[in-house]
């Protein structure tokens, strides 16, 4: 007779209950952890006997084949099949494992299509586009048997000193939420059996740590924690069924999130309605006793984390291996082990892993970096280019005789990548830098023993498994512009490196610029995880200027009098005040990926009309941080003179800013006022008044004019990217549900109050030509909850 858990016609609840009854405590604990794929490799090959020993009790997840090795897609798929074969055939209960990977700007795997980094995708303000990108990521992950994606990053990023801003969707809860919803829907699909689990990270407040320092403590009140930082996660749960969540490394008001039942259970599951699995950020459980010092040892950390509601320890069973002993000693409630294990098993059943644990390895390569995928990568990169300034030098005249391409980012494919792109991410392994990480971990007391729990388990794949600088074909800006301007002489001069103080090459660059009709200077930061990276995870800064002597390079080139275009290729939000003053045009391409050079050339030449918009505010000086469009009232000035003593308070470019090669005009908005229980309808006609077709990003902001608690100056509550032909007019109609105007009142109830609201419609958050209209919401105070909030919709006619 077939066991119920193996019966696909039984309900998931029935299958979970049956399987749980059959499991030993150690088998349950094994489902709450993971194993590095490299620990299953012996003498540079997968060893089924080694795997059978390591996986004797089964395992919840397998940690990163693609992001730990240099295997091609077919080889990766075959390895996944081999691991599943051991789990299905050589363990007592035959429970398949879940292989997890990364997918911020494309699948982090050798040969996978390299799309723009997360912030670059956000700069498109195009949810349909990010869904297309996500579908490619899903297709490639499915092909190699990866069924859990540790993306998207839903952190609201408001401190540009923090190195990981590039992985986020920016500073607005609305933009972050809607980009995240589109991404999750496309990857998970309506049926997980056809999709890949997405993990929202990092819950909660991770991006707003002290001083922009990675992992540092967070100090936020409950109101801002919910209304700003939890909002994108709430949207992804509510609208896309987000199936997994990852904890933040930080503590909030002294309590590490990894051990906070208030955050991981009461808020996440209780208030937001999350019903998926919570996974640990790598080593986060270990950090409870190594960093936070809130637990005395690994067992105490395990008890605290699992008790808080953290279901799965990643990347390995470092601490959770002690849970069995804690239960036996009466230090932990075994029922909590069953709760977490049940969630893990339910997700495996939902994924269809028990029926289909294997993939077609021979077919895997056919869906990696196809011509169609590369066209999408080019379009995504081009749509995300933000034109910050233009005095008319762009688009480049096709008859231009000589262009000088200058700067470290002109012809270096590595500088097109973000910290979670392959191979940039893998430098930490193939450059032999994993020893640096191990040394740092050992320095804070991390165990180094060879029992599978210490720094010896960090992935150091070698031989056939070794990662390396395996790029998909990358097009640099130099190659892209030479291709686009085939009749133009395009000279190249490095000028300087992307960091360091060597100015010896600037003179030659200046000479090249002086001899050209136009100078295009490509500068930025190097994103990655290793010490010589200037942006990325663990690469935080106190100075937002361009690294090294790049600003000097720009200044001296511009001083020649040759029309100068500055192209910033970076995941860092730089202070570009001097560059904006000296250059004729400035544009920002946020780590655009493999087709970045073609995309930049498309915008420079006018083949693509720029329509990227800033997903973050760009300050003039680091001393203004934090500076964002939706500060609470009076956060925008220094009372009572308004400005700082040494400079004004305004941003260089506000959130939502971006120029075009055409022009748009907005009509007067038409409004149908709603109530605290019925929607408000806001419509505006937008006309392309120029002579070029182009996209416009119509942005809707709201101000609650008088409220019982201080509200933001204005907050984004809707947007639409629309194409408008030259001379044409299109109308955008926003439907604003009253729940979208709700906030946590004095007593922390989530309420919408009656009264006046001012709606602002325009091209950026502080567009000087912003259209405004004030309406009065009638009715009584209405109470809502996070599960019932309705996102603003936009209809275009």
PDB file of N, CA, C and O in Angstrom, residues 154-177:
ATOM      1  N   UNK A 154      14.008  43.325  -1.275  1.00  0.00           N
ATOM      2  CA  UNK A 154      12.903  44.263  -1.083  1.00  0.00           C
ATOM      3  C   UNK A 154      13.211  45.325  -0.029  1.00  0.00           C
ATOM      4  O   UNK A 154      12.313  46.053   0.405  1.00  0.00           O
ATOM      5  N   UNK A 155      14.472  45.423   0.361  1.00  0.00           N
ATOM      6  CA  UNK A 155      14.872  46.465   1.300  1.00  0.00           C
ATOM      7  C   UNK A 155      14.631  47.842   0.692  1.00  0.00           C
ATOM      8  O   UNK A 155      15.001  48.095  -0.461  1.00  0.00           O
ATOM      9  N   UNK A 156      14.046  48.740   1.460  1.00  0.00           N
ATOM     10  CA  UNK A 156      13.915  50.134   1.052  1.00  0.00           C
ATOM     11  C   UNK A 156      15.228  50.824   1.392  1.00  0.00           C
ATOM     12  O   UNK A 156      15.630  50.872   2.557  1.00  0.00           O
ATOM     13  N   UNK A 157      15.905  51.349   0.367  1.00  0.00           N
ATOM     14  CA  UNK A 157      17.280  51.838   0.527  1.00  0.00           C
ATOM     15  C   UNK A 157      17.313  53.355   0.609  1.00  0.00           C
ATOM     16  O   UNK A 157      17.018  54.043  -0.368  1.00  0.00           O
ATOM     17  N   UNK A 158      17.700  53.878   1.770  1.00  0.00           N
ATOM     18  CA  UNK A 158      17.709  55.317   1.984  1.00  0.00           C
ATOM     19  C   UNK A 158      19.036  55.837   2.513  1.00  0.00           C
ATOM     20  O   UNK A 158      19.129  56.987   2.921  1.00  0.00           O
ATOM     21  N   UNK A 159      20.037  54.990   2.508  1.00  0.00           N
ATOM     22  CA  UNK A 159      21.371  55.426   2.913  1.00  0.00           C
ATOM     23  C   UNK A 159      22.368  54.966   1.865  1.00  0.00           C
ATOM     24  O   UNK A 159      22.770  53.803   1.844  1.00  0.00           O
ATOM     25  N   UNK A 160      22.763  55.877   0.943  1.00  0.00           N
ATOM     26  CA  UNK A 160      23.631  55.472  -0.166  1.00  0.00           C
ATOM     27  C   UNK A 160      25.044  55.080   0.264  1.00  0.00           C
ATOM     28  O   UNK A 160      25.811  54.593  -0.560  1.00  0.00           O
ATOM     29  N   UNK A 161      25.388  55.281   1.521  1.00  0.00           N
ATOM     30  CA  UNK A 161      26.686  54.818   1.989  1.00  0.00           C
ATOM     31  C   UNK A 161      26.742  53.293   2.050  1.00  0.00           C
ATOM     32  O   UNK A 161      27.815  52.695   1.963  1.00  0.00           O
ATOM     33  N   UNK A 162      25.579  52.677   2.216  1.00  0.00           N
ATOM     34  CA  UNK A 162      25.467  51.225   2.321  1.00  0.00           C
ATOM     35  C   UNK A 162      25.791  50.592   0.973  1.00  0.00           C
ATOM     36  O   UNK A 162      25.266  50.994  -0.066  1.00  0.00           O
ATOM     37  N   UNK A 163      26.651  49.598   0.971  1.00  0.00           N
ATOM     38  CA  UNK A 163      27.133  49.039  -0.282  1.00  0.00           C
ATOM     39  C   UNK A 163      26.120  48.274  -1.089  1.00  0.00           C
ATOM     40  O   UNK A 163      26.308  48.075  -2.292  1.00  0.00           O
ATOM     41  N   UNK A 164      25.022  47.834  -0.473  1.00  0.00           N
ATOM     42  CA  UNK A 164      24.091  46.949  -1.155  1.00  0.00           C
ATOM     43  C   UNK A 164      22.886  47.683  -1.750  1.00  0.00           C
ATOM     44  O   UNK A 164      21.940  47.025  -2.213  1.00  0.00           O
ATOM     45  N   UNK A 165      22.909  49.003  -1.773  1.00  0.00           N
ATOM     46  CA  UNK A 165      21.812  49.745  -2.389  1.00  0.00           C
ATOM     47  C   UNK A 165      21.564  49.254  -3.812  1.00  0.00           C
ATOM     48  O   UNK A 165      20.425  49.165  -4.270  1.00  0.00           O
ATOM     49  N   UNK A 166      22.622  48.896  -4.523  1.00  0.00           N
ATOM     50  CA  UNK A 166      22.508  48.464  -5.917  1.00  0.00           C
ATOM     51  C   UNK A 166      21.639  47.236  -6.108  1.00  0.00           C
ATOM     52  O   UNK A 166      21.093  47.002  -7.193  1.00  0.00           O
ATOM     53  N   UNK A 167      21.497  46.412  -5.064  1.00  0.00           N
ATOM     54  CA  UNK A 167      20.689  45.194  -5.179  1.00  0.00           C
ATOM     55  C   UNK A 167      19.201  45.466  -4.972  1.00  0.00           C
ATOM     56  O   UNK A 167      18.365  44.597  -5.251  1.00  0.00           O
ATOM     57  N   UNK A 168      18.865  46.647  -4.469  1.00  0.00           N
ATOM     58  CA  UNK A 168      17.493  46.965  -4.109  1.00  0.00           C
ATOM     59  C   UNK A 168      16.750  47.590  -5.286  1.00  0.00           C
ATOM     60  O   UNK A 168      17.313  47.807  -6.358  1.00  0.00           O
ATOM     61  N   UNK A 169      15.475  47.927  -5.039  1.00  0.00           N
ATOM     62  CA  UNK A 169      14.684  48.666  -6.021  1.00  0.00           C
ATOM     63  C   UNK A 169      14.524  50.133  -5.623  1.00  0.00           C
ATOM     64  O   UNK A 169      13.657  50.828  -6.142  1.00  0.00           O
ATOM     65  N   UNK A 170      15.355  50.609  -4.678  1.00  0.00           N
ATOM     66  CA  UNK A 170      15.387  52.030  -4.404  1.00  0.00           C
ATOM     67  C   UNK A 170      14.759  52.450  -3.097  1.00  0.00           C
ATOM     68  O   UNK A 170      14.622  51.662  -2.159  1.00  0.00           O
ATOM     69  N   UNK A 171      14.345  53.725  -3.052  1.00  0.00           N
ATOM     70  CA  UNK A 171      13.949  54.354  -1.788  1.00  0.00           C
ATOM     71  C   UNK A 171      12.449  54.384  -1.533  1.00  0.00           C
ATOM     72  O   UNK A 171      12.021  54.722  -0.428  1.00  0.00           O
ATOM     73  N   UNK A 172      11.630  54.071  -2.520  1.00  0.00           N
ATOM     74  CA  UNK A 172      10.180  54.185  -2.365  1.00  0.00           C
ATOM     75  C   UNK A 172       9.535  52.844  -2.056  1.00  0.00           C
ATOM     76  O   UNK A 172       9.716  51.877  -2.806  1.00  0.00           O
ATOM     77  N   UNK A 173       8.756  52.746  -0.985  1.00  0.00           N
ATOM     78  CA  UNK A 173       8.037  51.494  -0.724  1.00  0.00           C
ATOM     79  C   UNK A 173       7.136  51.083  -1.880  1.00  0.00           C
ATOM     80  O   UNK A 173       6.986  49.891  -2.166  1.00  0.00           O
ATOM     81  N   UNK A 174       6.546  52.072  -2.568  1.00  0.00           N
ATOM     82  CA  UNK A 174       5.661  51.763  -3.689  1.00  0.00           C
ATOM     83  C   UNK A 174       6.442  51.163  -4.860  1.00  0.00           C
ATOM     84  O   UNK A 174       6.053  50.130  -5.412  1.00  0.00           O
ATOM     85  N   UNK A 175       7.529  51.806  -5.269  1.00  0.00           N
ATOM     86  CA  UNK A 175       8.324  51.291  -6.381  1.00  0.00           C
ATOM     87  C   UNK A 175       8.933  49.939  -6.029  1.00  0.00           C
ATOM     88  O   UNK A 175       8.884  48.993  -6.824  1.00  0.00           O
ATOM     89  N   UNK A 176       9.511  49.830  -4.836  1.00  0.00           N
ATOM     90  CA  UNK A 176      10.083  48.551  -4.397  1.00  0.00           C
ATOM     91  C   UNK A 176       9.022  47.456  -4.406  1.00  0.00           C
ATOM     92  O   UNK A 176       9.256  46.336  -4.878  1.00  0.00           O
ATOM     93  N   UNK A 177       7.851  47.775  -3.873  1.00  0.00           N
ATOM     94  CA  UNK A 177       6.787  46.787  -3.776  1.00  0.00           C
ATOM     95  C   UNK A 177       6.299  46.320  -5.127  1.00  0.00           C
ATOM     96  O   UNK A 177       6.158  45.118  -5.384  1.00  0.00           O
TER      97      UNK A 177
END
